[in-house]
PDB file of C-alpha atoms in Angstrom:
ATOM      1  CA  ALA A   1       4.189  20.439 -12.574  1.00 59.00           C
ATOM      2  CA  LYS A   2       7.129  22.298 -14.105  1.00 73.00           C
ATOM      3  CA  GLU A   3       7.535  24.451 -10.993  1.00 74.00           C
ATOM      4  CA  LEU A   4       7.587  21.351  -8.799  1.00 69.00           C
ATOM      5  CA  ASP A   5      10.174  19.779 -11.126  1.00 76.00           C
ATOM      6  CA  LYS A   6      12.359  22.863 -10.656  1.00 78.00           C
ATOM      7  CA  LEU A   7      12.002  22.645  -6.871  1.00 76.00           C
ATOM      8  CA  LYS A   8      13.050  18.987  -7.011  1.00 76.00           C
ATOM      9  CA  GLU A   9      16.117  19.833  -9.098  1.00 82.00           C
ATOM     10  CA  LYS A  10      17.129  22.468  -6.501  1.00 82.00           C
ATOM     11  CA  GLY A  11      16.706  19.900  -3.726  1.00 77.00           C
ATOM     12  CA  ALA A  12      13.839  21.732  -1.987  1.00 73.00           C
ATOM     13  CA  ILE A  13      11.542  18.707  -2.324  1.00 72.00           C
ATOM     14  CA  SER A  14      12.520  15.097  -2.768  1.00 68.00           C
ATOM     15  CA  LEU A  15       9.394  13.036  -3.334  1.00 65.00           C
ATOM     16  CA  TRP A  16       7.965  14.770  -6.408  1.00 63.00           C
ATOM     17  CA  ASN A  17       7.725  12.734  -9.600  1.00 65.00           C
ATOM     18  CA  SER A  18       6.108  14.268 -12.674  1.00 62.00           C
ATOM     19  CA  ALA A  19       6.250  11.076 -14.718  1.00 65.00           C
ATOM     20  CA  THR A  20       2.884   9.951 -15.990  1.00 64.00           C
ATOM     21  CA  ILE A  21       1.390   6.782 -14.562  1.00 61.00           C
ATOM     22  CA  THR A  22      -0.533   4.506 -16.868  1.00 63.00           C
ATOM     23  CA  TYR A  23      -3.182   2.505 -15.092  1.00 61.00           C
ATOM     24  CA  GLU A  24      -3.989  -0.843 -16.626  1.00 65.00           C
ATOM     25  CA  ASN A  25      -6.445  -3.523 -15.712  1.00 66.00           C
ATOM     26  CA  VAL A  26      -4.408  -6.657 -15.112  1.00 67.00           C
ATOM     27  CA  THR A  27      -6.400  -9.821 -15.522  1.00 74.00           C
ATOM     28  CA  THR A  28      -5.537 -13.345 -14.491  1.00 72.00           C
ATOM     29  CA  ASP A  29      -5.193 -14.231 -18.186  1.00 78.00           C
ATOM     30  CA  ARG A  30      -2.439 -11.651 -18.611  1.00 76.00           C
ATOM     31  CA  LEU A  31      -0.587 -12.894 -15.531  1.00 73.00           C
ATOM     32  CA  VAL A  32      -0.803 -16.460 -16.878  1.00 78.00           C
ATOM     33  CA  ALA A  33       0.549 -15.336 -20.271  1.00 79.00           C
ATOM     34  CA  VAL A  34       3.418 -13.315 -18.779  1.00 74.00           C
ATOM     35  CA  THR A  35       4.486 -15.638 -15.963  1.00 76.00           C
ATOM     36  CA  ASN A  36       3.464 -19.095 -17.289  1.00 80.00           C
ATOM     37  CA  LEU A  37       1.801 -19.808 -13.941  1.00 79.00           C
ATOM     38  CA  THR A  38      -1.219 -22.087 -14.002  1.00 82.00           C
ATOM     39  CA  SER A  39      -3.068 -20.409 -11.113  1.00 80.00           C
ATOM     40  CA  PRO A  40      -1.436 -17.074 -10.253  1.00 74.00           C
ATOM     41  CA  ASP A  41      -3.896 -16.189  -7.486  1.00 74.00           C
ATOM     42  CA  ASP A  42      -2.968 -19.323  -5.551  1.00 75.00           C
ATOM     43  CA  GLN A  43       0.709 -19.502  -6.507  1.00 76.00           C
ATOM     44  CA  LEU A  44       1.441 -15.827  -5.767  1.00 70.00           C
ATOM     45  CA  GLY A  45      -0.631 -15.882  -2.594  1.00 66.00           C
ATOM     46  CA  LEU A  46      -3.142 -13.324  -3.839  1.00 67.00           C
ATOM     47  CA  LYS A  47      -6.325 -15.332  -3.357  1.00 73.00           C
ATOM     48  CA  PRO A  48      -8.322 -14.141  -0.325  1.00 74.00           C
ATOM     49  CA  GLY A  49      -9.122 -16.628   2.419  1.00 77.00           C
ATOM     50  CA  LYS A  50     -12.610 -17.766   3.358  1.00 85.00           C
ATOM     51  CA  LEU A  51     -12.906 -15.374   6.299  1.00 86.00           C
ATOM     52  CA  MET A  52     -11.782 -12.415   4.159  1.00 84.00           C
ATOM     53  CA  PHE A  53     -14.323 -13.420   1.501  1.00 87.00           C
ATOM     54  CA  PHE A  54     -17.017 -13.606   4.189  1.00 90.00           C
ATOM     55  CA  ARG A  55     -16.060 -10.178   5.540  1.00 88.00           C
ATOM     56  CA  HIS A  56     -16.095  -8.460   2.140  1.00 87.00           C
ATOM     57  CA  VAL A  57     -18.766 -10.308   0.156  1.00 91.00           C
ATOM     58  CA  VAL A  58     -21.192 -12.161   2.414  1.00 93.00           C
ATOM     59  CA  ILE A  59     -21.652  -9.365   4.946  1.00 93.00           C
ATOM     60  CA  ARG A  60     -22.312  -6.862   2.152  1.00 93.00           C
ATOM     61  CA  GLN A  61     -24.927  -9.180   0.638  1.00 94.00           C
ATOM     62  CA  LEU A  62     -26.517  -9.690   4.060  1.00 94.00           C
ATOM     63  CA  ALA A  63     -26.693  -5.915   4.467  1.00 94.00           C
ATOM     64  CA  LEU A  64     -28.457  -5.539   1.118  1.00 94.00           C
ATOM     65  CA  VAL A  65     -30.975  -8.257   1.990  1.00 94.00           C
ATOM     66  CA  GLY A  66     -31.405  -6.663   5.430  1.00 93.00           C
ATOM     67  CA  LEU A  67     -32.092  -3.294   3.842  1.00 92.00           C
ATOM     68  CA  VAL A  68     -34.756  -4.819   1.605  1.00 92.00           C
ATOM     69  CA  CYS A  69     -36.289  -6.557   4.642  1.00 91.00           C
ATOM     70  CA  LEU A  70     -36.395  -3.262   6.517  1.00 89.00           C
ATOM     71  CA  CYS A  71     -38.030  -1.508   3.566  1.00 89.00           C
ATOM     72  CA  VAL A  72     -40.783  -4.088   3.081  1.00 88.00           C
ATOM     73  CA  SER A  73     -41.307  -5.059   6.731  1.00 84.00           C
ATOM     74  CA  GLY A  74     -44.113  -2.533   7.155  1.00 81.00           C
ATOM     75  CA  SER A  75     -46.086  -3.756   4.151  1.00 81.00           C
ATOM     76  CA  VAL A  76     -48.947  -6.250   3.839  1.00 80.00           C
ATOM     77  CA  PHE A  77     -47.191  -9.199   5.487  1.00 83.00           C
ATOM     78  CA  PRO A  78     -48.625 -10.725   8.678  1.00 88.00           C
ATOM     79  CA  PRO A  79     -47.435  -9.002  11.892  1.00 87.00           C
ATOM     80  CA  ALA A  80     -45.201 -11.910  12.984  1.00 88.00           C
ATOM     81  CA  LEU A  81     -43.425 -11.894   9.611  1.00 90.00           C
ATOM     82  CA  GLN A  82     -43.110  -8.101   9.694  1.00 89.00           C
ATOM     83  CA  HIS A  83     -41.480  -8.304  13.121  1.00 91.00           C
ATOM     84  CA  GLY A  84     -39.068 -11.047  11.992  1.00 91.00           C
ATOM     85  CA  MET A  85     -38.118  -9.145   8.841  1.00 91.00           C
ATOM     86  CA  ALA A  86     -37.529  -5.972  10.828  1.00 91.00           C
ATOM     87  CA  LEU A  87     -35.319  -7.820  13.344  1.00 94.00           C
ATOM     88  CA  PHE A  88     -33.330  -9.535  10.599  1.00 94.00           C
ATOM     89  CA  GLY A  89     -32.917  -6.265   8.703  1.00 93.00           C
ATOM     90  CA  ALA A  90     -31.802  -4.353  11.778  1.00 93.00           C
ATOM     91  CA  GLY A  91     -29.361  -7.103  12.766  1.00 95.00           C
ATOM     92  CA  ALA A  92     -27.869  -7.294   9.277  1.00 95.00           C
ATOM     93  CA  MET A  93     -27.485  -3.526   9.112  1.00 94.00           C
ATOM     94  CA  LEU A  94     -25.843  -3.400  12.560  1.00 95.00           C
ATOM     95  CA  LEU A  95     -23.423  -6.162  11.563  1.00 95.00           C
ATOM     96  CA  HIS A  96     -22.540  -4.276   8.391  1.00 94.00           C
ATOM     97  CA  LEU A  97     -22.118  -1.018  10.315  1.00 95.00           C
ATOM     98  CA  ALA A  98     -19.818  -2.730  12.826  1.00 94.00           C
ATOM     99  CA  THR A  99     -17.655  -4.154  10.026  1.00 93.00           C
ATOM    100  CA  LEU A 100     -17.434  -0.683   8.471  1.00 92.00           C
ATOM    101  CA  ILE A 101     -16.456   0.997  11.741  1.00 94.00           C
ATOM    102  CA  PHE A 102     -13.839  -1.618  12.640  1.00 93.00           C
ATOM    103  CA  ALA A 103     -12.784  -2.400   9.055  1.00 89.00           C
ATOM    104  CA  ASN A 104      -9.075  -1.683   9.542  1.00 83.00           C
ATOM    105  CA  ARG A 105      -8.830  -3.818  12.680  1.00 85.00           C
ATOM    106  CA  ILE A 106     -10.802  -6.697  11.146  1.00 88.00           C
ATOM    107  CA  ASP A 107      -8.743  -6.648   7.947  1.00 82.00           C
ATOM    108  CA  ALA A 108      -5.444  -6.532   9.853  1.00 78.00           C
ATOM    109  CA  PHE A 109      -6.531  -9.452  12.035  1.00 81.00           C
ATOM    110  CA  LEU A 110      -7.663 -11.519   9.054  1.00 80.00           C
ATOM    111  CA  GLN A 111      -4.574 -10.670   7.038  1.00 74.00           C
ATOM    112  CA  PHE A 112      -2.030 -11.561   9.708  1.00 75.00           C
ATOM    113  CA  ARG A 113      -3.917 -14.456  11.364  1.00 76.00           C
ATOM    114  CA  PRO A 114      -2.345 -17.116   9.085  1.00 72.00           C
ATOM    115  CA  VAL A 115       1.090 -15.525   9.538  1.00 75.00           C
ATOM    116  CA  ARG A 116       0.900 -15.675  13.340  1.00 75.00           C
ATOM    117  CA  LYS A 117      -0.497 -19.195  13.669  1.00 78.00           C
ATOM    118  CA  ASP A 118       1.952 -20.904  11.293  1.00 76.00           C
ATOM    119  CA  LYS A 119       5.611 -21.415  12.233  1.00 78.00           C
ATOM    120  CA  HIS A 120       6.565 -20.717   8.613  1.00 78.00           C
ATOM    121  CA  GLY A 121       4.142 -17.808   8.362  1.00 77.00           C
ATOM    122  CA  GLU A 122       6.731 -15.063   8.041  1.00 80.00           C
ATOM    123  CA  ASP A 123       8.446 -16.948   5.227  1.00 80.00           C
ATOM    124  CA  ARG A 124       5.091 -17.387   3.473  1.00 78.00           C
ATOM    125  CA  TRP A 125       4.388 -13.677   3.949  1.00 80.00           C
ATOM    126  CA  ALA A 126       7.757 -12.740   2.416  1.00 82.00           C
ATOM    127  CA  ARG A 127       7.107 -15.048  -0.552  1.00 82.00           C
ATOM    128  CA  ARG A 128       3.644 -13.541  -1.005  1.00 81.00           C
ATOM    129  CA  GLN A 129       5.078 -10.030  -1.092  1.00 84.00           C
ATOM    130  CA  ALA A 130       7.784 -11.164  -3.519  1.00 85.00           C
ATOM    131  CA  GLY A 131       5.012 -12.587  -5.708  1.00 83.00           C
ATOM    132  CA  ARG A 132       3.153  -9.294  -5.625  1.00 82.00           C
ATOM    133  CA  LEU A 133       6.336  -7.422  -6.540  1.00 85.00           C
ATOM    134  CA  LEU A 134       7.140  -9.856  -9.355  1.00 84.00           C
ATOM    135  CA  GLY A 135       3.592  -9.769 -10.712  1.00 82.00           C
ATOM    136  CA  ALA A 136       3.566  -5.962 -10.679  1.00 82.00           C
ATOM    137  CA  TYR A 137       6.975  -5.784 -12.359  1.00 82.00           C
ATOM    138  CA  LEU A 138       6.128  -8.277 -15.095  1.00 80.00           C
ATOM    139  CA  CYS A 139       2.829  -6.578 -15.872  1.00 79.00           C
ATOM    140  CA  GLY A 140       4.263  -3.065 -15.809  1.00 80.00           C
ATOM    141  CA  ILE A 141       2.357  -1.845 -12.765  1.00 82.00           C
ATOM    142  CA  PRO A 142       4.296   0.709 -10.724  1.00 84.00           C
ATOM    143  CA  VAL A 143       5.002  -0.090  -7.087  1.00 84.00           C
ATOM    144  CA  GLN A 144       3.694   2.622  -4.781  1.00 85.00           C
ATOM    145  CA  ALA A 145       5.703   1.664  -1.688  1.00 84.00           C
ATOM    146  CA  VAL A 146       7.121  -1.102   0.413  1.00 84.00           C
ATOM    147  CA  ALA A 147       5.561  -0.154   3.729  1.00 83.00           C
ATOM    148  CA  LYS A 148       5.614  -1.588   7.210  1.00 80.00           C
ATOM    149  CA  ALA A 149       2.305  -3.363   7.761  1.00 73.00           C
ATOM    150  CA  GLU A 150       0.485  -3.624  11.077  1.00 66.00           C
ATOM    151  CA  GLY A 151       1.995  -6.996  11.943  1.00 65.00           C
ATOM    152  CA  GLY A 152       5.525  -5.547  11.771  1.00 73.00           C
ATOM    153  CA  LEU A 153       6.195  -7.121   8.383  1.00 78.00           C
ATOM    154  CA  ARG A 154       6.887  -5.351   5.095  1.00 81.00           C
ATOM    155  CA  GLU A 155       4.076  -5.123   2.540  1.00 83.00           C
ATOM    156  CA  VAL A 156       4.317  -4.307  -1.170  1.00 84.00           C
ATOM    157  CA  LEU A 157       1.753  -1.684  -2.186  1.00 83.00           C
ATOM    158  CA  VAL A 158       1.074  -1.338  -5.907  1.00 82.00           C
ATOM    159  CA  TYR A 159      -0.884   1.343  -7.696  1.00 77.00           C
ATOM    160  CA  GLY A 160      -4.341   0.179  -8.552  1.00 64.00           C
TER     161      GLY A 160
END
């Protein structure tokens, strides 16, 4: 680290930072105490939508149930039930595999869908990013970058 610090001082590299980063678990209770917000997830725009919840939680649970169905489908159940369990298990696993393969595309679509369909969507997006920046600042979480997201808008990325 000292050698990289010397290179930065000479101007050979510009993005090196040897400062230590402290990672903290920030809970909703801490955000409420620091910001005096009643529901920070909703007010800062951090709460995931129903489709995002379905993509991340429900499909994973379906995959787990499908895996169990595949494992027990060859057991002592009647043949019709075995066939149904095998079909359900295979379908659930294929759905999960498809969401893993196309995860970036699905997430980008779900993230920017509300922004594109609402005439005030870009303003809401900017307020959401400002909320993320404010929440990170107040809780002492370093900001990793303000990057251009897939929809052409800026997104605040925090360490976490």
